[in-house]
Amino acid sequence: MRVIPILIEAGITGFESPAAEYKELGLSLDQLLITHPNATFIGLASGHSMQDIGIFDRDLLIVDRAEPVNQGDVIVANFNGCFVCKIIDKVNRQLLSASNAFPPVLLTSNDEFQIEGVVTRSIRIHKATRELLACLR
Amino acid sequence: MFALVDAVAFYASAEKVFDPSLRKKPVVVLTNNDGCICAVCPIARQLNIPKFLPYFQVKDYLAQHQVVIRSSNYELYADLSERMMNVIAEFGDDHHVYSIDEAFLQFSGYQYCIKDWMEYGQRIRQRVWRETKLPVGVGFGSTATLAKAANHAAKKLSGFTGVAIINTESNRKAILTRMAVTDVWGVGRRLGKRLNLIGIDNAWQLAQQPSKRMRQQFGVVMERVVAELNGEACLEWDEVPQIKKEIFSTRSFGERINDYQALRSALMNHGATVARKLRKQRSLAKQLLIFASSSVHQEPYYKKSLVHQFTVATANTQTFAEAIERALTVIYQPNVQFYKCGIGAIELMSGQFYQGDLFNQHDENEPLMRCIDGINQRFGQDTLYSASQQMRTNWHMKRAFLSPHYTTRWQDVPKIQC
């Protein structure tokens, strides 16, 4: 024997919204800002050395590990066990800052150095919400 | 051709992804409650740290060698695992996730476009490393079992750099003779002992056995293992990840407990976990095993377990809670120092094809369960829980060396020096 588990309803249901057919998925910032989701992580900028290209203290950085690294790209690297955000100068093997107050750092064979990814976007928070405040802690 | 790709010491490697200060340090990861070592990174492996030893036994040795210790950060591992699997999936159209850190690829028709499997394997390794910063090993073989064996060789045997292939008679013999029989996929420790008794010590010897005899002595599974070792593919994808026939959630307490409420909420939590897992694989439980015990190392040892039989098979957290509540009155004893407890769903049935009963209507409350599961998936485990679970911390998982949830919590995103 089979019991059909459907409730019988009575009542006035009204017309379906005429706009229902036109519904699309909403815009997603992820889709716009993240090209390689599996290879991307989000970090928090800390410090002032990249100010002149518009990366300020406590901005969010979108770091893409799949993106090819070109001369002059803004990158995140593992520099002696620390994540740093700098401009890569492959030709002269150095890390450049975007502020005159910070001199270039020459990479030597004694340094632990590894490129982690390219900073593809940075996000400036003008008005923080609760979630964003948590991340800026 | 098949490939098995898996991460090297996955948990330990995952700890290094967002903490570059650990990249060149020895790292070990502890199991639930920081009980045992469950992952040892390659650098730490050189210190001869044995896996699955209780942490307290090696504590001093680890400290002496400045080994970095981490609690299991499941939130981080789950996220990294998903990323790794997605990258691996791009290398073949038939991709099968086998566990949190290993995935199979099956290639049919690829012989025209892939000439050099060794080079292809290195490409997989490089891509996964670059995009996720997780080191992986790759094994190729003409069957899934041989791919698994090649993977073992790639990581464990000398002379391989992360990739190994078994596709000729000579490399098959070379690798299988160097593998213990217990390293063969599907041969457990107990089965291994029985094989050792009749003189079969390595994988090559096992492959040489007549399949009929193996079937008679060890059953059909062993017959298949032997066939697979000889290059005859007989495992189907849908057989590989069999739906679990039993689901358990058990754990020892961070510290011993003896009050009723604490034991109750611990069991309720295990019940909720089991119910959630059942719903995920669309199963229902006919029987529930409910147990609690003191430590075996302490006199007097106490253990009590009950089996609850449901009239109608269920995966409803509330129904589980009622059964646990009733069992508790029997299990709980006021003067016992409880060390461990757990819940197991031991007789499962398919939720999709369940035959109902006219007089015992089942009360699954599916919309509510779906809602709870949905909210917890979206906002994190235990965002919603039943009152009887009473999330108190004294019995909760001990994770004293937990790293941040870099990829799943905003307050934990890694800091980058500018």
PDB file of N, CA and C in Angstrom, chain B residues 183-268:
ATOM      1  N   ASP B 183      50.408  -2.860   2.689  1.00  0.00           N
ATOM      2  CA  ASP B 183      50.339  -1.574   1.997  1.00  0.00           C
ATOM      3  C   ASP B 183      49.450  -1.643   0.768  1.00  0.00           C
ATOM      4  N   VAL B 184      48.959  -2.840   0.467  1.00  0.00           N
ATOM      5  CA  VAL B 184      48.056  -2.987  -0.683  1.00  0.00           C
ATOM      6  C   VAL B 184      46.673  -2.468  -0.293  1.00  0.00           C
ATOM      7  N   TRP B 185      46.076  -1.720  -1.198  1.00  0.00           N
ATOM      8  CA  TRP B 185      44.748  -1.150  -0.967  1.00  0.00           C
ATOM      9  C   TRP B 185      43.743  -2.267  -0.722  1.00  0.00           C
ATOM     10  N   GLY B 186      43.050  -2.196   0.396  1.00  0.00           N
ATOM     11  CA  GLY B 186      42.035  -3.198   0.672  1.00  0.00           C
ATOM     12  C   GLY B 186      42.505  -4.324   1.579  1.00  0.00           C
ATOM     13  N   VAL B 187      43.826  -4.364   1.839  1.00  0.00           N
ATOM     14  CA  VAL B 187      44.337  -5.380   2.762  1.00  0.00           C
ATOM     15  C   VAL B 187      44.603  -4.715   4.107  1.00  0.00           C
ATOM     16  N   GLY B 188      43.799  -5.044   5.067  1.00  0.00           N
ATOM     17  CA  GLY B 188      43.952  -4.442   6.394  1.00  0.00           C
ATOM     18  C   GLY B 188      45.005  -5.162   7.209  1.00  0.00           C
ATOM     19  N   ARG B 189      45.146  -4.717   8.451  1.00  0.00           N
ATOM     20  CA  ARG B 189      46.172  -5.301   9.301  1.00  0.00           C
ATOM     21  C   ARG B 189      45.874  -6.776   9.627  1.00  0.00           C
ATOM     22  N   ARG B 190      44.595  -7.017   9.896  1.00  0.00           N
ATOM     23  CA  ARG B 190      44.217  -8.371  10.293  1.00  0.00           C
ATOM     24  C   ARG B 190      44.383  -9.364   9.128  1.00  0.00           C
ATOM     25  N   LEU B 191      43.914  -8.923   7.970  1.00  0.00           N
ATOM     26  CA  LEU B 191      44.047  -9.745   6.762  1.00  0.00           C
ATOM     27  C   LEU B 191      45.522  -9.951   6.453  1.00  0.00           C
ATOM     28  N   GLY B 192      46.299  -8.898   6.640  1.00  0.00           N
ATOM     29  CA  GLY B 192      47.741  -8.957   6.403  1.00  0.00           C
ATOM     30  C   GLY B 192      48.397 -10.030   7.244  1.00  0.00           C
ATOM     31  N   LYS B 193      47.980 -10.126   8.505  1.00  0.00           N
ATOM     32  CA  LYS B 193      48.557 -11.126   9.402  1.00  0.00           C
ATOM     33  C   LYS B 193      48.274 -12.535   8.909  1.00  0.00           C
ATOM     34  N   ARG B 194      47.036 -12.740   8.472  1.00  0.00           N
ATOM     35  CA  ARG B 194      46.676 -14.076   7.967  1.00  0.00           C
ATOM     36  C   ARG B 194      47.481 -14.420   6.720  1.00  0.00           C
ATOM     37  N   LEU B 195      47.688 -13.417   5.863  1.00  0.00           N
ATOM     38  CA  LEU B 195      48.476 -13.648   4.649  1.00  0.00           C
ATOM     39  C   LEU B 195      49.927 -13.959   5.014  1.00  0.00           C
ATOM     40  N   ASN B 196      50.458 -13.225   6.001  1.00  0.00           N
ATOM     41  CA  ASN B 196      51.831 -13.475   6.458  1.00  0.00           C
ATOM     42  C   ASN B 196      51.989 -14.922   6.925  1.00  0.00           C
ATOM     43  N   LEU B 197      50.957 -15.413   7.596  1.00  0.00           N
ATOM     44  CA  LEU B 197      51.013 -16.776   8.143  1.00  0.00           C
ATOM     45  C   LEU B 197      51.189 -17.826   7.049  1.00  0.00           C
ATOM     46  N   ILE B 198      50.598 -17.551   5.872  1.00  0.00           N
ATOM     47  CA  ILE B 198      50.778 -18.544   4.795  1.00  0.00           C
ATOM     48  C   ILE B 198      51.914 -18.133   3.849  1.00  0.00           C
ATOM     49  N   GLY B 199      52.780 -17.255   4.339  1.00  0.00           N
ATOM     50  CA  GLY B 199      54.010 -16.959   3.618  1.00  0.00           C
ATOM     51  C   GLY B 199      53.918 -15.858   2.581  1.00  0.00           C
ATOM     52  N   ILE B 200      52.851 -15.082   2.616  1.00  0.00           N
ATOM     53  CA  ILE B 200      52.739 -13.977   1.654  1.00  0.00           C
ATOM     54  C   ILE B 200      53.090 -12.681   2.363  1.00  0.00           C
ATOM     55  N   ASP B 201      54.263 -12.129   2.051  1.00  0.00           N
ATOM     56  CA  ASP B 201      54.736 -10.953   2.768  1.00  0.00           C
ATOM     57  C   ASP B 201      54.670  -9.682   1.946  1.00  0.00           C
ATOM     58  N   ASN B 202      54.902  -9.795   0.649  1.00  0.00           N
ATOM     59  CA  ASN B 202      54.853  -8.564  -0.150  1.00  0.00           C
ATOM     60  C   ASN B 202      53.771  -8.635  -1.229  1.00  0.00           C
ATOM     61  N   ALA B 203      53.543  -7.477  -1.838  1.00  0.00           N
ATOM     62  CA  ALA B 203      52.436  -7.340  -2.783  1.00  0.00           C
ATOM     63  C   ALA B 203      52.626  -8.219  -4.018  1.00  0.00           C
ATOM     64  N   TRP B 204      53.893  -8.384  -4.423  1.00  0.00           N
ATOM     65  CA  TRP B 204      54.173  -9.217  -5.600  1.00  0.00           C
ATOM     66  C   TRP B 204      53.773 -10.662  -5.349  1.00  0.00           C
ATOM     67  N   GLN B 205      54.105 -11.155  -4.161  1.00  0.00           N
ATOM     68  CA  GLN B 205      53.730 -12.530  -3.803  1.00  0.00           C
ATOM     69  C   GLN B 205      52.214 -12.699  -3.831  1.00  0.00           C
ATOM     70  N   LEU B 206      51.523 -11.656  -3.347  1.00  0.00           N
ATOM     71  CA  LEU B 206      50.059 -11.723  -3.343  1.00  0.00           C
ATOM     72  C   LEU B 206      49.520 -11.802  -4.778  1.00  0.00           C
ATOM     73  N   ALA B 207      50.133 -10.998  -5.660  1.00  0.00           N
ATOM     74  CA  ALA B 207      49.683 -10.971  -7.057  1.00  0.00           C
ATOM     75  C   ALA B 207      49.859 -12.328  -7.727  1.00  0.00           C
ATOM     76  N   GLN B 208      50.834 -13.127  -7.268  1.00  0.00           N
ATOM     77  CA  GLN B 208      51.124 -14.426  -7.882  1.00  0.00           C
ATOM     78  C   GLN B 208      50.158 -15.531  -7.450  1.00  0.00           C
ATOM     79  N   GLN B 209      49.311 -15.249  -6.448  1.00  0.00           N
ATOM     80  CA  GLN B 209      48.445 -16.308  -5.925  1.00  0.00           C
ATOM     81  C   GLN B 209      47.339 -16.655  -6.930  1.00  0.00           C
ATOM     82  N   PRO B 210      46.995 -17.948  -6.993  1.00  0.00           N
ATOM     83  CA  PRO B 210      45.861 -18.319  -7.850  1.00  0.00           C
ATOM     84  C   PRO B 210      44.573 -17.705  -7.305  1.00  0.00           C
ATOM     85  N   SER B 211      43.808 -17.059  -8.171  1.00  0.00           N
ATOM     86  CA  SER B 211      42.677 -16.267  -7.670  1.00  0.00           C
ATOM     87  C   SER B 211      41.592 -17.149  -7.046  1.00  0.00           C
ATOM     88  N   LYS B 212      41.463 -18.358  -7.561  1.00  0.00           N
ATOM     89  CA  LYS B 212      40.447 -19.257  -7.031  1.00  0.00           C
ATOM     90  C   LYS B 212      40.701 -19.561  -5.551  1.00  0.00           C
ATOM     91  N   ARG B 213      41.973 -19.848  -5.257  1.00  0.00           N
ATOM     92  CA  ARG B 213      42.360 -20.182  -3.884  1.00  0.00           C
ATOM     93  C   ARG B 213      42.129 -18.975  -2.959  1.00  0.00           C
ATOM     94  N   MET B 214      42.461 -17.811  -3.459  1.00  0.00           N
ATOM     95  CA  MET B 214      42.270 -16.602  -2.666  1.00  0.00           C
ATOM     96  C   MET B 214      40.796 -16.380  -2.357  1.00  0.00           C
ATOM     97  N   ARG B 215      39.976 -16.680  -3.366  1.00  0.00           N
ATOM     98  CA  ARG B 215      38.540 -16.515  -3.179  1.00  0.00           C
ATOM     99  C   ARG B 215      38.009 -17.476  -2.117  1.00  0.00           C
ATOM    100  N   GLN B 216      38.489 -18.717  -2.206  1.00  0.00           N
ATOM    101  CA  GLN B 216      38.031 -19.715  -1.232  1.00  0.00           C
ATOM    102  C   GLN B 216      38.453 -19.351   0.180  1.00  0.00           C
ATOM    103  N   GLN B 217      39.713 -18.920   0.309  1.00  0.00           N
ATOM    104  CA  GLN B 217      40.223 -18.673   1.661  1.00  0.00           C
ATOM    105  C   GLN B 217      39.849 -17.310   2.230  1.00  0.00           C
ATOM    106  N   PHE B 218      39.779 -16.288   1.360  1.00  0.00           N
ATOM    107  CA  PHE B 218      39.608 -14.932   1.882  1.00  0.00           C
ATOM    108  C   PHE B 218      38.392 -14.198   1.326  1.00  0.00           C
ATOM    109  N   GLY B 219      37.686 -14.823   0.406  1.00  0.00           N
ATOM    110  CA  GLY B 219      36.477 -14.181  -0.091  1.00  0.00           C
ATOM    111  C   GLY B 219      36.681 -13.418  -1.387  1.00  0.00           C
ATOM    112  N   VAL B 220      35.562 -12.896  -1.855  1.00  0.00           N
ATOM    113  CA  VAL B 220      35.539 -12.311  -3.191  1.00  0.00           C
ATOM    114  C   VAL B 220      36.337 -11.005  -3.264  1.00  0.00           C
ATOM    115  N   VAL B 221      36.404 -10.284  -2.147  1.00  0.00           N
ATOM    116  CA  VAL B 221      37.133  -9.019  -2.152  1.00  0.00           C
ATOM    117  C   VAL B 221      38.608  -9.273  -2.455  1.00  0.00           C
ATOM    118  N   MET B 222      39.161 -10.302  -1.803  1.00  0.00           N
ATOM    119  CA  MET B 222      40.573 -10.627  -2.008  1.00  0.00           C
ATOM    120  C   MET B 222      40.836 -11.097  -3.437  1.00  0.00           C
ATOM    121  N   GLU B 223      39.886 -11.819  -3.986  1.00  0.00           N
ATOM    122  CA  GLU B 223      40.032 -12.255  -5.373  1.00  0.00           C
ATOM    123  C   GLU B 223      40.159 -11.044  -6.301  1.00  0.00           C
ATOM    124  N   ARG B 224      39.365 -10.035  -6.012  1.00  0.00           N
ATOM    125  CA  ARG B 224      39.413  -8.817  -6.822  1.00  0.00           C
ATOM    126  C   ARG B 224      40.731  -8.081  -6.639  1.00  0.00           C
ATOM    127  N   VAL B 225      41.212  -8.034  -5.406  1.00  0.00           N
ATOM    128  CA  VAL B 225      42.482  -7.361  -5.140  1.00  0.00           C
ATOM    129  C   VAL B 225      43.583  -8.005  -5.983  1.00  0.00           C
ATOM    130  N   VAL B 226      43.600  -9.343  -5.983  1.00  0.00           N
ATOM    131  CA  VAL B 226      44.622 -10.065  -6.753  1.00  0.00           C
ATOM    132  C   VAL B 226      44.489  -9.754  -8.246  1.00  0.00           C
ATOM    133  N   ALA B 227      43.262  -9.773  -8.734  1.00  0.00           N
ATOM    134  CA  ALA B 227      43.049  -9.466 -10.154  1.00  0.00           C
ATOM    135  C   ALA B 227      43.523  -8.052 -10.476  1.00  0.00           C
ATOM    136  N   GLU B 228      43.180  -7.110  -9.615  1.00  0.00           N
ATOM    137  CA  GLU B 228      43.582  -5.718  -9.836  1.00  0.00           C
ATOM    138  C   GLU B 228      45.106  -5.566  -9.817  1.00  0.00           C
ATOM    139  N   LEU B 229      45.754  -6.317  -8.912  1.00  0.00           N
ATOM    140  CA  LEU B 229      47.218  -6.250  -8.851  1.00  0.00           C
ATOM    141  C   LEU B 229      47.844  -6.786 -10.131  1.00  0.00           C
ATOM    142  N   ASN B 230      47.093  -7.639 -10.834  1.00  0.00           N
ATOM    143  CA  ASN B 230      47.595  -8.192 -12.084  1.00  0.00           C
ATOM    144  C   ASN B 230      47.123  -7.389 -13.299  1.00  0.00           C
ATOM    145  N   GLY B 231      46.628  -6.203 -13.037  1.00  0.00           N
ATOM    146  CA  GLY B 231      46.296  -5.314 -14.141  1.00  0.00           C
ATOM    147  C   GLY B 231      44.919  -5.515 -14.725  1.00  0.00           C
ATOM    148  N   GLU B 232      44.092  -6.295 -14.033  1.00  0.00           N
ATOM    149  CA  GLU B 232      42.750  -6.526 -14.546  1.00  0.00           C
ATOM    150  C   GLU B 232      41.768  -5.681 -13.736  1.00  0.00           C
ATOM    151  N   ALA B 233      41.266  -4.616 -14.339  1.00  0.00           N
ATOM    152  CA  ALA B 233      40.409  -3.685 -13.602  1.00  0.00           C
ATOM    153  C   ALA B 233      39.069  -4.328 -13.284  1.00  0.00           C
ATOM    154  N   CYS B 234      38.725  -4.395 -12.015  1.00  0.00           N
ATOM    155  CA  CYS B 234      37.416  -4.947 -11.680  1.00  0.00           C
ATOM    156  C   CYS B 234      36.685  -4.152 -10.604  1.00  0.00           C
ATOM    157  N   LEU B 235      37.217  -2.992 -10.240  1.00  0.00           N
ATOM    158  CA  LEU B 235      36.484  -2.135  -9.299  1.00  0.00           C
ATOM    159  C   LEU B 235      35.780  -1.048 -10.090  1.00  0.00           C
ATOM    160  N   GLU B 236      34.509  -0.882  -9.803  1.00  0.00           N
ATOM    161  CA  GLU B 236      33.759   0.184 -10.457  1.00  0.00           C
ATOM    162  C   GLU B 236      33.750   1.383  -9.534  1.00  0.00           C
ATOM    163  N   TRP B 237      33.632   2.561 -10.116  1.00  0.00           N
ATOM    164  CA  TRP B 237      33.618   3.777  -9.284  1.00  0.00           C
ATOM    165  C   TRP B 237      32.575   3.708  -8.190  1.00  0.00           C
ATOM    166  N   ASP B 238      31.366   3.247  -8.562  1.00  0.00           N
ATOM    167  CA  ASP B 238      30.310   3.284  -7.550  1.00  0.00           C
ATOM    168  C   ASP B 238      30.519   2.240  -6.457  1.00  0.00           C
ATOM    169  N   GLU B 239      31.487   1.326  -6.676  1.00  0.00           N
ATOM    170  CA  GLU B 239      31.779   0.371  -5.602  1.00  0.00           C
ATOM    171  C   GLU B 239      32.829   0.944  -4.659  1.00  0.00           C
ATOM    172  N   VAL B 240      33.610   1.853  -5.179  1.00  0.00           N
ATOM    173  CA  VAL B 240      34.701   2.392  -4.371  1.00  0.00           C
ATOM    174  C   VAL B 240      34.198   3.139  -3.143  1.00  0.00           C
ATOM    175  N   PRO B 241      33.280   4.085  -3.300  1.00  0.00           N
ATOM    176  CA  PRO B 241      32.843   4.768  -2.095  1.00  0.00           C
ATOM    177  C   PRO B 241      31.543   4.179  -1.618  1.00  0.00           C
ATOM    178  N   GLN B 242      31.584   3.017  -1.027  1.00  0.00           N
ATOM    179  CA  GLN B 242      30.329   2.415  -0.610  1.00  0.00           C
ATOM    180  C   GLN B 242      29.674   3.285   0.446  1.00  0.00           C
ATOM    181  N   ILE B 243      28.372   3.377   0.337  1.00  0.00           N
ATOM    182  CA  ILE B 243      27.608   4.084   1.355  1.00  0.00           C
ATOM    183  C   ILE B 243      27.928   3.419   2.685  1.00  0.00           C
ATOM    184  N   LYS B 244      28.152   4.237   3.680  1.00  0.00           N
ATOM    185  CA  LYS B 244      28.532   3.666   4.973  1.00  0.00           C
ATOM    186  C   LYS B 244      27.396   2.812   5.531  1.00  0.00           C
ATOM    187  N   LYS B 245      27.767   1.649   6.058  1.00  0.00           N
ATOM    188  CA  LYS B 245      26.761   0.751   6.593  1.00  0.00           C
ATOM    189  C   LYS B 245      26.513   1.014   8.071  1.00  0.00           C
ATOM    190  N   GLU B 246      27.450   1.684   8.693  1.00  0.00           N
ATOM    191  CA  GLU B 246      27.290   2.076  10.088  1.00  0.00           C
ATOM    192  C   GLU B 246      27.847   3.477  10.213  1.00  0.00           C
ATOM    193  N   ILE B 247      27.233   4.281  11.066  1.00  0.00           N
ATOM    194  CA  ILE B 247      27.788   5.613  11.294  1.00  0.00           C
ATOM    195  C   ILE B 247      27.956   5.820  12.788  1.00  0.00           C
ATOM    196  N   PHE B 248      29.170   6.134  13.187  1.00  0.00           N
ATOM    197  CA  PHE B 248      29.456   6.343  14.601  1.00  0.00           C
ATOM    198  C   PHE B 248      29.927   7.755  14.866  1.00  0.00           C
ATOM    199  N   SER B 249      29.623   8.232  16.032  1.00  0.00           N
ATOM    200  CA  SER B 249      30.259   9.446  16.518  1.00  0.00           C
ATOM    201  C   SER B 249      30.625   9.164  17.961  1.00  0.00           C
ATOM    202  N   THR B 250      31.920   9.079  18.234  1.00  0.00           N
ATOM    203  CA  THR B 250      32.355   8.794  19.601  1.00  0.00           C
ATOM    204  C   THR B 250      33.573   9.646  19.881  1.00  0.00           C
ATOM    205  N   ARG B 251      33.809   9.878  21.113  1.00  0.00           N
ATOM    206  CA  ARG B 251      34.977  10.686  21.450  1.00  0.00           C
ATOM    207  C   ARG B 251      35.265  10.548  22.934  1.00  0.00           C
ATOM    208  N   SER B 252      36.541  10.635  23.273  1.00  0.00           N
ATOM    209  CA  SER B 252      36.863  10.685  24.694  1.00  0.00           C
ATOM    210  C   SER B 252      36.747  12.133  25.155  1.00  0.00           C
ATOM    211  N   PHE B 253      36.517  12.309  26.425  1.00  0.00           N
ATOM    212  CA  PHE B 253      36.360  13.655  26.969  1.00  0.00           C
ATOM    213  C   PHE B 253      37.717  14.304  27.176  1.00  0.00           C
ATOM    214  N   GLY B 254      37.765  15.616  27.035  1.00  0.00           N
ATOM    215  CA  GLY B 254      39.002  16.338  27.327  1.00  0.00           C
ATOM    216  C   GLY B 254      39.438  16.070  28.756  1.00  0.00           C
ATOM    217  N   GLU B 255      38.472  16.105  29.670  1.00  0.00           N
ATOM    218  CA  GLU B 255      38.760  15.696  31.045  1.00  0.00           C
ATOM    219  C   GLU B 255      37.621  14.793  31.497  1.00  0.00           C
ATOM    220  N   ARG B 256      37.884  13.984  32.503  1.00  0.00           N
ATOM    221  CA  ARG B 256      36.831  13.055  32.924  1.00  0.00           C
ATOM    222  C   ARG B 256      35.635  13.784  33.499  1.00  0.00           C
ATOM    223  N   ILE B 257      34.464  13.224  33.313  1.00  0.00           N
ATOM    224  CA  ILE B 257      33.277  13.873  33.848  1.00  0.00           C
ATOM    225  C   ILE B 257      32.458  12.866  34.632  1.00  0.00           C
ATOM    226  N   ASN B 258      31.727  13.367  35.611  1.00  0.00           N
ATOM    227  CA  ASN B 258      30.838  12.453  36.305  1.00  0.00           C
ATOM    228  C   ASN B 258      29.463  13.037  36.556  1.00  0.00           C
ATOM    229  N   ASP B 259      29.185  14.232  35.984  1.00  0.00           N
ATOM    230  CA  ASP B 259      27.825  14.697  36.235  1.00  0.00           C
ATOM    231  C   ASP B 259      26.894  14.368  35.066  1.00  0.00           C
ATOM    232  N   TYR B 260      25.663  14.149  35.460  1.00  0.00           N
ATOM    233  CA  TYR B 260      24.631  13.672  34.548  1.00  0.00           C
ATOM    234  C   TYR B 260      24.450  14.607  33.361  1.00  0.00           C
ATOM    235  N   GLN B 261      24.378  15.897  33.628  1.00  0.00           N
ATOM    236  CA  GLN B 261      24.097  16.863  32.567  1.00  0.00           C
ATOM    237  C   GLN B 261      25.187  16.856  31.495  1.00  0.00           C
ATOM    238  N   ALA B 262      26.429  16.746  31.954  1.00  0.00           N
ATOM    239  CA  ALA B 262      27.538  16.785  30.998  1.00  0.00           C
ATOM    240  C   ALA B 262      27.495  15.556  30.092  1.00  0.00           C
ATOM    241  N   LEU B 263      27.247  14.389  30.681  1.00  0.00           N
ATOM    242  CA  LEU B 263      27.180  13.166  29.880  1.00  0.00           C
ATOM    243  C   LEU B 263      26.001  13.244  28.910  1.00  0.00           C
ATOM    244  N   ARG B 264      24.912  13.784  29.421  1.00  0.00           N
ATOM    245  CA  ARG B 264      23.710  13.903  28.591  1.00  0.00           C
ATOM    246  C   ARG B 264      23.995  14.788  27.376  1.00  0.00           C
ATOM    247  N   SER B 265      24.572  15.941  27.606  1.00  0.00           N
ATOM    248  CA  SER B 265      24.762  16.831  26.466  1.00  0.00           C
ATOM    249  C   SER B 265      25.813  16.278  25.500  1.00  0.00           C
ATOM    250  N   ALA B 266      26.800  15.563  26.028  1.00  0.00           N
ATOM    251  CA  ALA B 266      27.788  14.949  25.127  1.00  0.00           C
ATOM    252  C   ALA B 266      27.103  13.926  24.222  1.00  0.00           C
ATOM    253  N   LEU B 267      26.281  13.073  24.825  1.00  0.00           N
ATOM    254  CA  LEU B 267      25.587  12.061  24.025  1.00  0.00           C
ATOM    255  C   LEU B 267      24.614  12.699  23.038  1.00  0.00           C
ATOM    256  N   MET B 268      23.955  13.756  23.468  1.00  0.00           N
ATOM    257  CA  MET B 268      23.019  14.450  22.576  1.00  0.00           C
ATOM    258  C   MET B 268      23.769  15.006  21.370  1.00  0.00           C
TER     259      MET B 268
END
